[in-house]
Amino acid sequence: MISRRSFLTGAAGAAGLVVVSGSLAACGKKSTGASGAGASGGAQKTITLGFSQVGSESGWRAANTTSVKDAATAAGINLKFSDAEQKQENQIQAIRDYISQKVDIISFSPVVSSGWDTVLKEAKTAKIPVVLTDRQVDSDQSLWVSLVGSDFELEGERAANMLDKVLKATPVTPVNIAVLEGTTGSAPATQRAAGFKKIMDASHPDWKIVVSQTGDFTRDGGKQVMAAFLQSHPEANVLFAHNDDMALGAIQSIQAAGKKPGTDIKIVSIDGVHDGFVAMTQGQINGIVECNPLLGPQLMETVKAVLAGQTVEKWIKTKEGDFIAADAAAALPTRKY
Ligand code: AHR
C-alpha cells in the first residue's frame, strides 16, 4: 500500500505538479498516460469511457453510480458501465472487455487494492489510459494516470477525532470499541483502520478495540456481525463502523438486544448518506465523517483532460465535512445523497 506521503510526493514530484485538493489542476503539458484519442484539433470525436463499478453494496455506492452516469451524460461522454458485484474477477474481465472494445479510456473503482498489475499492464500495452476512481491500488503508479477519490486514512483519523468529541460530551468508562470493518483488502477498510489506530495510539491510550470484524460495507453485514459482537463482547460501549450502511444494520441488532444505539453504544461512522443523517437526527448515530461519492463531474473533467494530452494531478480529492448529531437536523435538507 502506498503511504499518503509517498503517494503525493512521488506522483507530484515526478511530474513536477502542484497538488491542489478539490479541483483539477491541468497544467497544459502532455500527459504520459494520454492515448491521444480526441486530443487533436478538427472535429471532436465522442469519448468512450469504460467504467467498472465495485457493486451496489451501499447507499454511498448508489450515489456514486448515479453521479458517474449523470456526469457522463452531461459531459457528452459515451459511458460503458458494468457492475462487478464486489468481485475482483468480474472487474478484471470488464477491463479486458473494454480493452478489446478499444475504448478511449478506462476507469474503475477497485474492489480490493492488490492484484491489478497484469490487467493494468495490458491496458498500458493497448495505450488505453486508466483513471482510478474512489479507491487506490497498490500497483506501480506508472500503470494509471490519476486517482479521483478520498483520503481514507485521513477519514479514519477524522473518525477517531470525532469519537473523542462525542466522548468529551458524553463520557463512558472504560472505552471499549467494537469495529465493523469494510471489505477485507479494500483501500477504505485498510486505510480507515490505520488512520483510526494512528490517532488512538498517539492520543488515547485508554481506548481499547475489543473486537473488529468485516461487515463487507453492507447493511446486512453490519446487522449480522453486530448481533454476534453483542453476544461475544457485551462490554462494547462504542461502535466505529467503516460506513453508514453497516452502522444502520448494527442499530437494528442493538435495538433487538434491548440496548439504545447512540446512548448505550456510541456510534461513529463514515459516508454521510441520507439514512445515516436521519439516524443522527434520531440520536442513534453520534457522528459521521463525510466521504463524498459525487465524483462523477471531477472524473469526466479528468477524462477529458487526459485525452486532450494535458497533465493532471495524480490524486484529485473532494471537499468533505464532519457532522455530529447536533448538526444533523440543520444539514439534512441540504444533503445531496
Ligand atoms: O470506497 C468507498 C466506500 O465504499 C464507502 O465508504 C462505502 O460505503 C462503499 O461501499
Coordinates of C-alpha atoms and ligand atoms in Angstrom, one line a residue:
M1 CA 0.0 0.0 0.0
I2 CA 1.3 3.4 -0.9
S3 CA 1.5 5.8 2.0
R4 CA -0.1 9.2 1.8
R5 CA 3.3 10.9 1.9
S6 CA 4.9 8.8 -0.9
F7 CA 1.7 9.0 -3.0
L8 CA 1.8 12.7 -3.0
T9 CA 5.5 13.5 -3.2
G10 CA 6.2 10.6 -5.5
A11 CA 3.5 11.3 -8.0
A12 CA 3.6 15.0 -7.9
G13 CA 7.3 15.2 -7.6
A14 CA 8.0 13.0 -10.6
A15 CA 5.6 15.0 -12.8
G16 CA 6.6 18.4 -11.4
L17 CA 3.0 19.1 -10.4
V18 CA 1.3 21.2 -7.8
V19 CA -1.3 19.2 -5.9
V20 CA -4.4 21.1 -5.2
S21 CA -7.3 19.3 -3.4
G22 CA -10.8 19.7 -4.7
S23 CA -10.0 20.9 -8.2
L24 CA -8.4 19.6 -11.3
A25 CA -5.2 21.5 -12.0
A26 CA -4.4 20.5 -15.6
C27 CA -1.1 22.1 -16.5
G28 CA -1.3 22.0 -20.2
K29 CA 1.6 19.7 -20.7
K30 CA 1.4 16.3 -22.3
S31 CA 0.2 13.6 -20.0
T32 CA 2.3 10.5 -20.0
G33 CA -0.9 8.4 -19.8
A34 CA -2.8 10.1 -22.7
S35 CA -3.7 7.9 -25.6
G36 CA -4.2 10.9 -27.8
A37 CA -7.8 9.9 -28.6
G38 CA -9.8 13.1 -29.1
A39 CA -6.7 15.2 -28.3
S40 CA -6.1 16.9 -31.7
G41 CA -7.9 19.7 -33.4
G42 CA -10.6 19.3 -36.0
A43 CA -13.9 17.5 -35.4
Q44 CA -14.3 16.4 -31.8
K45 CA -14.6 12.7 -31.5
T46 CA -17.1 11.4 -28.9
I47 CA -15.1 9.9 -26.0
T48 CA -15.9 6.4 -25.0
L49 CA -15.2 5.6 -21.3
G50 CA -15.3 2.1 -20.0
F51 CA -16.2 2.2 -16.3
S52 CA -16.2 -0.8 -13.9
Q53 CA -18.1 -0.2 -10.7
V54 CA -17.4 -2.1 -7.4
G55 CA -21.0 -3.2 -7.0
S56 CA -24.1 -1.9 -5.3
E57 CA -23.2 -2.7 -1.7
S58 CA -24.2 0.6 0.0
G59 CA -26.1 3.9 -0.2
W60 CA -22.7 5.6 -1.0
R61 CA -22.2 3.3 -3.9
A62 CA -25.7 4.0 -5.3
A63 CA -25.0 7.8 -5.1
N64 CA -21.6 7.3 -6.8
T65 CA -23.1 5.3 -9.7
T66 CA -25.7 7.9 -10.3
S67 CA -23.1 10.7 -10.2
V68 CA -20.9 8.9 -12.7
K69 CA -23.8 8.2 -15.1
D70 CA -25.3 11.7 -14.8
A71 CA -21.9 13.4 -15.3
A72 CA -21.1 11.3 -18.3
T73 CA -24.4 12.3 -19.9
A74 CA -23.8 16.0 -19.0
A75 CA -20.3 15.9 -20.5
G76 CA -21.4 14.2 -23.7
I77 CA -19.2 11.1 -22.9
N78 CA -20.3 7.7 -24.2
L79 CA -20.2 5.6 -21.0
K80 CA -19.9 1.8 -21.0
F81 CA -20.8 0.8 -17.4
S82 CA -20.5 -2.5 -15.6
D83 CA -21.2 -3.6 -12.1
A84 CA -18.7 -6.1 -10.7
E85 CA -20.9 -7.3 -7.8
Q86 CA -17.9 -6.9 -5.4
K87 CA -15.8 -9.5 -7.2
Q88 CA -12.3 -8.7 -8.5
E89 CA -12.5 -11.3 -11.2
N90 CA -15.6 -9.5 -12.7
Q91 CA -13.7 -6.2 -12.7
I92 CA -10.7 -7.7 -14.4
Q93 CA -13.0 -9.3 -17.1
A94 CA -14.8 -5.9 -17.6
I95 CA -11.4 -4.1 -18.1
R96 CA -10.3 -6.8 -20.6
D97 CA -13.6 -6.4 -22.4
Y98 CA -13.1 -2.6 -22.6
I99 CA -9.5 -3.1 -23.9
S100 CA -10.8 -5.4 -26.7
Q101 CA -13.6 -2.9 -27.5
K102 CA -10.8 -0.3 -27.9
V103 CA -12.5 2.3 -25.6
D104 CA -10.7 5.6 -25.4
I105 CA -10.1 5.5 -21.6
I106 CA -10.9 3.2 -18.7
S107 CA -11.9 4.0 -15.2
F108 CA -12.7 1.7 -12.3
S109 CA -13.2 1.7 -8.5
P110 CA -11.1 -1.3 -7.4
V111 CA -12.9 -3.6 -5.1
V112 CA -9.5 -4.6 -3.4
S113 CA -6.1 -2.9 -3.6
S114 CA -3.9 -5.7 -4.8
G115 CA -3.8 -8.0 -7.9
W116 CA -4.2 -5.4 -10.7
D117 CA -0.7 -5.4 -12.3
T118 CA -1.4 -7.8 -15.1
V119 CA -4.6 -6.2 -16.4
L120 CA -3.2 -2.6 -15.9
K121 CA -0.1 -3.6 -18.0
E122 CA -2.5 -4.9 -20.7
A123 CA -4.3 -1.6 -20.8
K124 CA -0.9 0.2 -21.0
T125 CA 0.2 -2.0 -23.8
A126 CA -3.0 -1.2 -25.6
K127 CA -2.3 2.5 -25.0
I128 CA -5.6 3.0 -23.1
P129 CA -5.1 5.3 -20.1
V130 CA -6.6 4.3 -16.8
V131 CA -8.1 6.7 -14.3
L132 CA -8.8 5.2 -10.9
T133 CA -11.9 6.4 -9.0
D134 CA -12.8 6.2 -5.3
R135 CA -10.2 3.5 -4.3
Q136 CA -6.5 3.1 -4.7
V137 CA -4.5 0.1 -6.0
D138 CA -1.0 -0.9 -4.7
S139 CA 0.3 -1.3 -8.3
D140 CA 3.1 0.7 -9.8
Q141 CA 1.9 4.3 -10.2
S142 CA 3.1 4.4 -13.8
L143 CA 0.2 2.0 -14.7
W144 CA -2.5 4.6 -14.0
V145 CA -2.8 8.2 -14.8
S146 CA -4.8 9.7 -11.9
L147 CA -7.0 8.9 -8.9
V148 CA -10.2 10.8 -8.2
G149 CA -11.1 9.9 -4.7
S150 CA -10.9 10.5 -0.9
D151 CA -8.1 10.2 1.6
F152 CA -9.3 7.2 3.5
E153 CA -6.5 7.3 6.1
L154 CA -7.5 10.8 6.9
E155 CA -11.1 9.7 7.2
G156 CA -10.0 7.2 9.8
E157 CA -8.2 9.9 11.7
R158 CA -11.2 12.2 11.5
A159 CA -13.4 9.4 12.8
A160 CA -11.2 9.0 15.9
N161 CA -11.2 12.7 16.5
M162 CA -15.0 12.7 16.1
L163 CA -15.3 9.9 18.7
D164 CA -13.1 12.0 21.0
K165 CA -15.5 14.9 20.6
V166 CA -18.5 12.6 21.3
L167 CA -16.9 11.1 24.4
K168 CA -16.0 14.5 25.7
A169 CA -19.7 15.5 25.6
T170 CA -21.0 12.1 26.9
P171 CA -18.2 10.2 28.5
V172 CA -18.1 6.4 29.0
T173 CA -15.5 4.5 31.1
P174 CA -13.8 2.3 30.1
V175 CA -13.9 3.0 26.4
N176 CA -14.5 -0.5 24.7
I177 CA -14.7 -0.1 21.0
A178 CA -16.2 -2.6 18.5
V179 CA -15.2 -2.1 14.9
L180 CA -17.2 -3.0 11.8
E181 CA -14.6 -3.1 9.0
G182 CA -15.3 -2.6 5.3
T183 CA -14.5 -5.2 2.6
T184 CA -11.3 -7.0 3.5
G185 CA -8.4 -5.9 1.4
S186 CA -10.1 -2.8 0.1
A187 CA -8.4 0.6 0.4
P188 CA -11.1 2.2 2.5
A189 CA -11.1 -0.7 5.0
T190 CA -7.3 -0.9 5.4
Q191 CA -6.7 2.9 5.5
R192 CA -9.6 3.9 7.7
A193 CA -8.4 1.3 10.2
A194 CA -4.9 2.6 10.0
G195 CA -5.9 6.3 10.4
F196 CA -8.2 5.5 13.4
K197 CA -5.4 3.5 15.1
K198 CA -2.9 6.2 14.5
I199 CA -4.9 8.7 16.5
M200 CA -5.7 6.1 19.1
D201 CA -2.1 5.2 19.6
A202 CA -1.0 8.9 19.7
S203 CA -3.7 10.4 21.9
H204 CA -6.0 7.8 23.5
P205 CA -4.1 5.0 25.3
D206 CA -7.2 4.5 27.4
W207 CA -9.3 3.4 24.4
K208 CA -9.4 -0.3 23.7
I209 CA -10.6 -2.1 20.5
V210 CA -12.3 -5.2 22.0
V211 CA -13.4 -6.7 18.7
S212 CA -13.1 -5.9 15.0
Q213 CA -14.5 -7.8 12.0
T214 CA -15.7 -7.2 8.5
G215 CA -19.3 -6.5 7.6
D216 CA -18.4 -6.1 3.9
F217 CA -19.7 -2.5 3.7
T218 CA -23.3 -3.8 3.6
R219 CA -26.3 -3.1 5.9
D220 CA -27.0 -6.8 6.3
G221 CA -23.3 -7.5 7.1
G222 CA -23.4 -4.8 9.8
K223 CA -26.5 -6.3 11.3
Q224 CA -25.2 -9.9 11.4
V225 CA -21.8 -9.0 12.7
M226 CA -23.1 -6.6 15.3
A227 CA -25.5 -9.3 16.6
A228 CA -22.5 -11.6 17.1
F229 CA -20.5 -8.8 18.8
L230 CA -23.3 -8.2 21.3
Q231 CA -23.1 -11.8 22.3
S232 CA -19.4 -12.2 22.4
H233 CA -18.5 -8.7 23.7
P234 CA -21.3 -7.3 25.8
E235 CA -18.7 -4.8 27.3
A236 CA -18.6 -2.9 24.0
N237 CA -19.9 0.6 24.5
V238 CA -18.6 2.3 21.3
L239 CA -19.0 1.2 17.7
F240 CA -16.8 2.5 14.9
A241 CA -18.3 1.5 11.6
H242 CA -16.3 1.9 8.4
N243 CA -19.5 3.1 6.6
D244 CA -23.0 4.2 7.4
D245 CA -24.8 1.2 6.0
M246 CA -23.0 -1.1 8.4
A247 CA -23.9 1.3 11.3
L248 CA -27.5 1.3 10.2
G249 CA -27.6 -2.5 10.2
A250 CA -25.9 -2.6 13.6
I251 CA -28.5 -0.2 15.0
Q252 CA -31.2 -2.9 14.3
S253 CA -29.2 -5.5 16.2
I254 CA -28.5 -3.2 19.1
Q255 CA -32.2 -2.4 19.4
A256 CA -33.1 -6.1 19.1
A257 CA -30.8 -6.7 22.1
G258 CA -32.7 -4.2 24.2
K259 CA -29.9 -1.5 24.1
K260 CA -30.2 2.1 22.9
P261 CA -28.0 3.0 19.9
G262 CA -26.2 6.3 20.4
T263 CA -26.7 6.1 24.2
D264 CA -25.7 2.6 25.5
I265 CA -23.4 2.2 22.5
K266 CA -21.9 5.4 21.0
I267 CA -21.7 5.2 17.2
V268 CA -19.4 6.9 14.8
S269 CA -19.4 6.1 11.1
I270 CA -18.2 7.3 7.7
D271 CA -20.0 8.4 4.5
G272 CA -22.9 10.8 5.2
V273 CA -25.7 9.1 3.3
H274 CA -29.3 10.3 3.8
D275 CA -30.3 7.4 6.0
G276 CA -27.2 8.0 8.2
F277 CA -28.2 11.6 8.7
V278 CA -31.7 10.6 9.6
A279 CA -30.3 8.2 12.2
M280 CA -28.2 11.1 13.5
T281 CA -31.3 13.3 13.9
Q282 CA -32.8 10.5 16.0
G283 CA -29.7 10.3 18.2
Q284 CA -28.8 6.8 17.0
I285 CA -25.6 7.7 15.3
N286 CA -23.4 10.2 17.3
G287 CA -21.2 11.4 14.5
I288 CA -20.5 10.9 10.8
V289 CA -17.3 11.6 8.8
E290 CA -18.3 12.6 5.3
C291 CA -16.9 10.6 2.3
N292 CA -18.1 12.3 -0.8
P293 CA -19.5 9.9 -3.5
L294 CA -20.3 12.6 -6.0
L295 CA -17.1 12.0 -8.0
G296 CA -18.7 12.0 -11.5
P297 CA -18.1 15.6 -12.6
Q298 CA -14.4 15.5 -11.5
L299 CA -13.9 12.2 -13.2
M300 CA -15.3 13.4 -16.5
E301 CA -13.2 16.6 -16.3
T302 CA -10.2 14.4 -15.7
V303 CA -11.0 12.0 -18.5
K304 CA -11.3 14.9 -21.0
A305 CA -8.0 16.5 -19.8
V306 CA -6.1 13.2 -20.0
L307 CA -7.4 12.6 -23.5
A308 CA -6.5 16.2 -24.5
G309 CA -3.0 15.3 -23.6
Q310 CA -2.9 17.6 -20.5
T311 CA -1.0 16.7 -17.3
V312 CA -3.4 16.1 -14.4
E313 CA -2.9 15.8 -10.7
K314 CA -2.0 12.3 -9.6
W315 CA -4.6 12.4 -6.8
I316 CA -7.7 14.6 -7.1
K317 CA -9.7 14.9 -3.9
T318 CA -13.0 16.4 -3.0
K319 CA -14.1 18.6 -0.1
E320 CA -15.7 16.7 2.8
G321 CA -17.1 17.7 6.2
D322 CA -17.6 16.2 9.7
F323 CA -21.0 16.2 11.4
I324 CA -22.2 15.4 14.9
A325 CA -25.8 14.6 15.9
A326 CA -26.4 18.2 16.9
D327 CA -25.6 19.4 13.3
A328 CA -27.8 16.7 11.6
A329 CA -31.2 18.3 11.5
A330 CA -29.9 21.6 10.1
A331 CA -27.8 19.8 7.5
L332 CA -30.3 17.1 6.4
P333 CA -32.3 19.3 3.9
T334 CA -29.2 20.3 2.0
R335 CA -27.8 16.8 1.7
K336 CA -27.4 15.7 -1.9
Y337 CA -27.2 11.9 -1.4
Ligands
AHR1 O1 -14.9 3.2 -1.3 C1 -15.8 3.9 -0.6 C2 -16.6 3.1 0.3 O2 -17.2 2.0 -0.4 C3 -17.8 3.7 1.1 O3 -17.4 4.3 2.3 C4 -18.7 2.6 1.3 O4 -19.9 2.9 1.8 C5 -18.6 1.9 0.0 O5 -19.2 0.8 -0.2

